[in-house]
Amino acid sequence: MKKVAIIMGSDSDLPKVEGAITTLEKYGIPFEVHIFSAHRTPEEARAFALSAKDNGFGAIIAAAGKAAHLAGAIAANTILPVIGIPIKASALEGIDALLSTVQMPAGIPVATVAIDGSANAAILAAQIIAVSDEALAERLASARAQASAAVLEKDAEISAKYNKN
Ligand code: RP5
């Protein structure tokens, strides 16, 4: 199975990234976690992106806060799909990182999830890997079915409580 890379701009991002790690673990997807910064370690970030495809990765998750150019900088150096997580890390509540991550000019896309949306970043990465892995696709479909069943169970409970007519 292809690996997923999780790159964060700083170790201060780790608490927000842990949801992606646990989600990849849940689905049994091999992954690596790294700290590379677009501005503090630009050469290492570039080198990782340039070699990621040859090193067996199928998708890259990049998480950064503030002027969050990490995902775009990674995407500039690979044709692997790059998923950006804007991290809430400043007085601007993550809006700065959201706009920096999502507003990529045409040609170098970054698939941007919600501010601090690490679980969805991992699920999207899993769905990308699942395009060529039927067993993983079945695990993803099963998780969705369980989530649907949980909602319908709650609907039945609330209906029994309030819908008397
Ligand atoms: C970004 O700046 C990092 O991704 C982090 O979210 C933010 C603050 O970094 P630190 O100053 O905590 O290292 O580059």
mmCIF file of C-alpha atoms and ligand atoms in Angstrom:
data_model
loop_
_atom_site.group_PDB
_atom_site.id
_atom_site.type_symbol
_atom_site.label_atom_id
_atom_site.label_comp_id
_atom_site.label_asym_id
_atom_site.label_seq_id
_atom_site.Cartn_x
_atom_site.Cartn_y
_atom_site.Cartn_z
ATOM 1 C CA MET A 1 0.000 0.000 0.000
ATOM 2 C CA LYS A 2 1.194 3.549 -0.706
ATOM 3 C CA LYS A 3 2.237 5.579 2.355
ATOM 4 C CA VAL A 4 0.822 8.921 3.473
ATOM 5 C CA ALA A 5 3.144 11.693 4.610
ATOM 6 C CA ILE A 6 2.085 14.080 7.343
ATOM 7 C CA ILE A 7 4.238 17.193 7.406
ATOM 8 C CA MET A 8 3.784 20.008 9.896
ATOM 9 C CA GLY A 9 5.474 23.374 9.960
ATOM 10 C CA SER A 10 6.329 23.254 13.662
ATOM 11 C CA ASP A 11 6.134 20.871 16.582
ATOM 12 C CA SER A 12 3.624 23.353 18.011
ATOM 13 C CA ASP A 13 1.193 22.039 15.347
ATOM 14 C CA LEU A 14 1.349 18.458 16.658
ATOM 15 C CA PRO A 15 -1.698 18.613 18.985
ATOM 16 C CA LYS A 16 -3.817 19.672 15.990
ATOM 17 C CA VAL A 17 -2.301 17.002 13.745
ATOM 18 C CA GLU A 18 -2.796 14.049 16.064
ATOM 19 C CA GLY A 19 -6.307 13.495 14.704
ATOM 20 C CA ALA A 20 -4.808 12.745 11.299
ATOM 21 C CA ILE A 21 -2.333 10.299 12.824
ATOM 22 C CA THR A 22 -4.990 8.373 14.744
ATOM 23 C CA THR A 23 -7.257 8.285 11.691
ATOM 24 C CA LEU A 24 -4.540 6.816 9.476
ATOM 25 C CA GLU A 25 -3.798 4.275 12.206
ATOM 26 C CA LYS A 26 -7.494 3.387 12.400
ATOM 27 C CA TYR A 27 -7.562 2.537 8.709
ATOM 28 C CA GLY A 28 -4.239 0.678 8.763
ATOM 29 C CA ILE A 29 -2.510 3.057 6.391
ATOM 30 C CA PRO A 30 1.291 3.284 6.587
ATOM 31 C CA PHE A 31 2.544 6.809 7.199
ATOM 32 C CA GLU A 32 5.460 9.004 8.151
ATOM 33 C CA VAL A 33 5.314 12.177 10.247
ATOM 34 C CA HIS A 34 7.805 15.028 9.756
ATOM 35 C CA ILE A 35 8.431 18.609 10.800
ATOM 36 C CA PHE A 36 9.536 20.670 7.803
ATOM 37 C CA SER A 37 8.967 24.386 7.526
ATOM 38 C CA ALA A 38 8.560 26.283 4.271
ATOM 39 C CA HIS A 39 10.528 29.186 5.732
ATOM 40 C CA ARG A 40 12.755 27.656 8.434
ATOM 41 C CA THR A 41 13.815 24.507 6.551
ATOM 42 C CA PRO A 42 12.881 25.227 2.922
ATOM 43 C CA GLU A 43 15.542 22.933 1.451
ATOM 44 C CA GLU A 44 14.425 19.924 3.514
ATOM 45 C CA ALA A 45 10.777 20.550 2.658
ATOM 46 C CA ARG A 46 11.635 20.745 -1.023
ATOM 47 C CA ALA A 47 13.831 17.634 -0.944
ATOM 48 C CA PHE A 48 11.099 15.629 0.768
ATOM 49 C CA ALA A 49 8.495 16.669 -1.807
ATOM 50 C CA LEU A 50 10.804 15.980 -4.758
ATOM 51 C CA SER A 51 11.486 12.407 -3.616
ATOM 52 C CA ALA A 52 8.108 11.547 -2.059
ATOM 53 C CA LYS A 53 6.646 9.731 -5.067
ATOM 54 C CA ASP A 54 9.772 7.607 -5.555
ATOM 55 C CA ASN A 55 9.811 6.894 -1.820
ATOM 56 C CA GLY A 56 6.428 5.183 -1.941
ATOM 57 C CA PHE A 57 4.055 7.922 -0.870
ATOM 58 C CA GLY A 58 0.622 8.291 -2.455
ATOM 59 C CA ALA A 59 -0.541 11.496 -0.797
ATOM 60 C CA ILE A 60 0.900 14.245 1.395
ATOM 61 C CA ILE A 61 -0.851 16.073 4.221
ATOM 62 C CA ALA A 62 0.707 19.439 5.083
ATOM 63 C CA ALA A 63 -0.348 21.330 8.217
ATOM 64 C CA ALA A 64 0.718 24.863 9.051
ATOM 65 C CA GLY A 65 -0.497 27.965 10.804
ATOM 66 C CA LYS A 66 -0.162 31.747 10.352
ATOM 67 C CA ALA A 67 1.179 32.632 6.851
ATOM 68 C CA ALA A 68 0.812 28.965 5.963
ATOM 69 C CA HIS A 69 2.714 28.457 2.734
ATOM 70 C CA LEU A 70 3.895 24.929 3.589
ATOM 71 C CA ALA A 71 1.247 23.014 1.625
ATOM 72 C CA GLY A 72 1.754 25.167 -1.456
ATOM 73 C CA ALA A 73 5.519 24.870 -1.220
ATOM 74 C CA ILE A 74 5.242 21.076 -0.976
ATOM 75 C CA ALA A 75 2.755 20.948 -3.852
ATOM 76 C CA ALA A 76 5.122 22.987 -6.015
ATOM 77 C CA ASN A 77 7.635 20.133 -5.904
ATOM 78 C CA THR A 78 5.507 17.028 -6.429
ATOM 79 C CA ILE A 79 2.621 15.800 -8.533
ATOM 80 C CA LEU A 80 1.319 13.753 -5.598
ATOM 81 C CA PRO A 81 -1.985 15.080 -4.257
ATOM 82 C CA VAL A 82 -1.351 17.513 -1.397
ATOM 83 C CA ILE A 83 -3.944 18.069 1.325
ATOM 84 C CA GLY A 84 -3.563 21.237 3.366
ATOM 85 C CA ILE A 85 -4.672 21.625 6.999
ATOM 86 C CA PRO A 86 -4.859 25.278 8.023
ATOM 87 C CA ILE A 87 -3.881 25.411 11.694
ATOM 88 C CA LYS A 88 -5.387 27.884 14.160
ATOM 89 C CA ALA A 89 -2.182 29.294 15.647
ATOM 90 C CA SER A 90 -2.528 33.051 15.894
ATOM 91 C CA ALA A 91 -4.665 36.037 16.841
ATOM 92 C CA LEU A 92 -6.456 35.600 13.506
ATOM 93 C CA GLU A 93 -7.977 32.281 14.664
ATOM 94 C CA GLY A 94 -6.754 30.294 11.649
ATOM 95 C CA ILE A 95 -8.351 32.492 8.993
ATOM 96 C CA ASP A 96 -4.836 33.576 8.000
ATOM 97 C CA ALA A 97 -3.748 29.950 7.492
ATOM 98 C CA LEU A 98 -7.011 29.030 5.757
ATOM 99 C CA LEU A 99 -6.610 31.737 3.126
ATOM 100 C CA SER A 100 -2.875 31.066 2.717
ATOM 101 C CA THR A 101 -3.531 27.364 2.158
ATOM 102 C CA VAL A 102 -6.696 27.437 0.054
ATOM 103 C CA GLN A 103 -5.980 30.324 -2.290
ATOM 104 C CA MET A 104 -3.469 28.571 -4.523
ATOM 105 C CA PRO A 105 -3.093 30.026 -8.000
ATOM 106 C CA ALA A 106 -4.125 27.788 -10.909
ATOM 107 C CA GLY A 107 -1.724 24.986 -11.725
ATOM 108 C CA ILE A 108 -0.559 23.972 -8.234
ATOM 109 C CA PRO A 109 -3.615 22.725 -6.318
ATOM 110 C CA VAL A 110 -3.833 22.152 -2.578
ATOM 111 C CA ALA A 111 -6.940 20.275 -1.410
ATOM 112 C CA THR A 112 -7.711 22.301 1.690
ATOM 113 C CA VAL A 113 -9.775 20.985 4.599
ATOM 114 C CA ALA A 114 -11.334 22.987 7.436
ATOM 115 C CA ILE A 115 -9.285 24.897 10.000
ATOM 116 C CA ASP A 116 -7.788 22.209 12.278
ATOM 117 C CA GLY A 117 -9.590 19.607 10.111
ATOM 118 C CA SER A 118 -7.052 16.856 10.608
ATOM 119 C CA ALA A 119 -9.469 13.915 10.624
ATOM 120 C CA ASN A 120 -10.923 14.890 7.258
ATOM 121 C CA ALA A 121 -7.421 15.393 5.866
ATOM 122 C CA ALA A 122 -6.586 11.810 6.785
ATOM 123 C CA ILE A 123 -9.878 10.472 5.455
ATOM 124 C CA LEU A 124 -9.319 12.272 2.157
ATOM 125 C CA ALA A 125 -5.805 10.846 1.978
ATOM 126 C CA ALA A 126 -7.272 7.409 2.691
ATOM 127 C CA GLN A 127 -9.798 7.859 -0.113
ATOM 128 C CA ILE A 128 -6.978 8.774 -2.503
ATOM 129 C CA ILE A 129 -5.031 5.635 -1.541
ATOM 130 C CA ALA A 130 -8.254 3.588 -1.760
ATOM 131 C CA VAL A 131 -8.620 4.336 -5.481
ATOM 132 C CA SER A 132 -6.181 1.471 -6.011
ATOM 133 C CA ASP A 133 -6.839 -0.520 -2.823
ATOM 134 C CA GLU A 134 -10.218 -2.248 -2.658
ATOM 135 C CA ALA A 135 -9.793 -3.527 0.910
ATOM 136 C CA LEU A 136 -9.196 0.021 2.154
ATOM 137 C CA ALA A 137 -12.176 1.249 0.119
ATOM 138 C CA GLU A 138 -14.330 -1.328 1.904
ATOM 139 C CA ARG A 139 -13.063 -0.158 5.325
ATOM 140 C CA LEU A 140 -13.948 3.433 4.415
ATOM 141 C CA ALA A 141 -17.409 2.427 3.208
ATOM 142 C CA SER A 142 -17.973 0.413 6.372
ATOM 143 C CA ALA A 143 -17.057 3.411 8.561
ATOM 144 C CA ARG A 144 -19.562 5.557 6.678
ATOM 145 C CA ALA A 145 -22.261 2.937 7.121
ATOM 146 C CA GLN A 146 -21.570 2.856 10.874
ATOM 147 C CA ALA A 147 -21.759 6.657 11.063
ATOM 148 C CA SER A 148 -25.081 6.603 9.193
ATOM 149 C CA ALA A 149 -26.485 3.945 11.504
ATOM 150 C CA ALA A 150 -25.472 6.005 14.559
ATOM 151 C CA VAL A 151 -27.315 9.068 13.233
ATOM 152 C CA LEU A 152 -30.441 7.066 12.414
ATOM 153 C CA GLU A 153 -30.395 5.556 15.890
ATOM 154 C CA LYS A 154 -30.312 9.059 17.399
ATOM 155 C CA ASP A 155 -33.122 10.120 15.061
ATOM 156 C CA ALA A 156 -35.231 7.212 16.291
ATOM 157 C CA GLU A 157 -34.571 8.230 19.911
ATOM 158 C CA ILE A 158 -35.452 11.884 19.386
ATOM 159 C CA SER A 159 -38.492 10.964 17.293
ATOM 160 C CA ALA A 160 -39.770 8.714 20.061
ATOM 161 C CA LYS A 161 -39.343 11.571 22.538
ATOM 162 C CA TYR A 162 -40.872 14.465 20.587
ATOM 163 C CA ASN A 163 -42.896 13.208 17.626
ATOM 164 C CA LYS A 164 -46.101 12.065 19.278
ATOM 165 C CA ASN A 165 -48.519 12.681 16.407
HETATM 166 C C1 RP5 B 1 3.935 27.978 11.249
HETATM 167 O O1 RP5 B 1 3.934 28.952 12.233
HETATM 168 C C2 RP5 B 1 3.777 26.663 11.968
HETATM 169 O O2 RP5 B 1 3.096 25.743 11.139
HETATM 170 C C3 RP5 B 1 2.996 27.003 13.192
HETATM 171 O O3 RP5 B 1 1.599 26.760 13.021
HETATM 172 C C4 RP5 B 1 3.209 28.503 13.361
HETATM 173 C C5 RP5 B 1 3.944 28.859 14.613
HETATM 174 O O4 RP5 B 1 5.152 28.118 14.685
HETATM 175 P P1 RP5 B 1 6.042 28.162 16.006
HETATM 176 O O5 RP5 B 1 6.498 29.589 16.168
HETATM 177 O O6 RP5 B 1 5.158 27.698 17.145
HETATM 178 O O7 RP5 B 1 7.174 27.199 15.766
HETATM 179 O O8 RP5 B 1 5.115 27.996 10.540
#
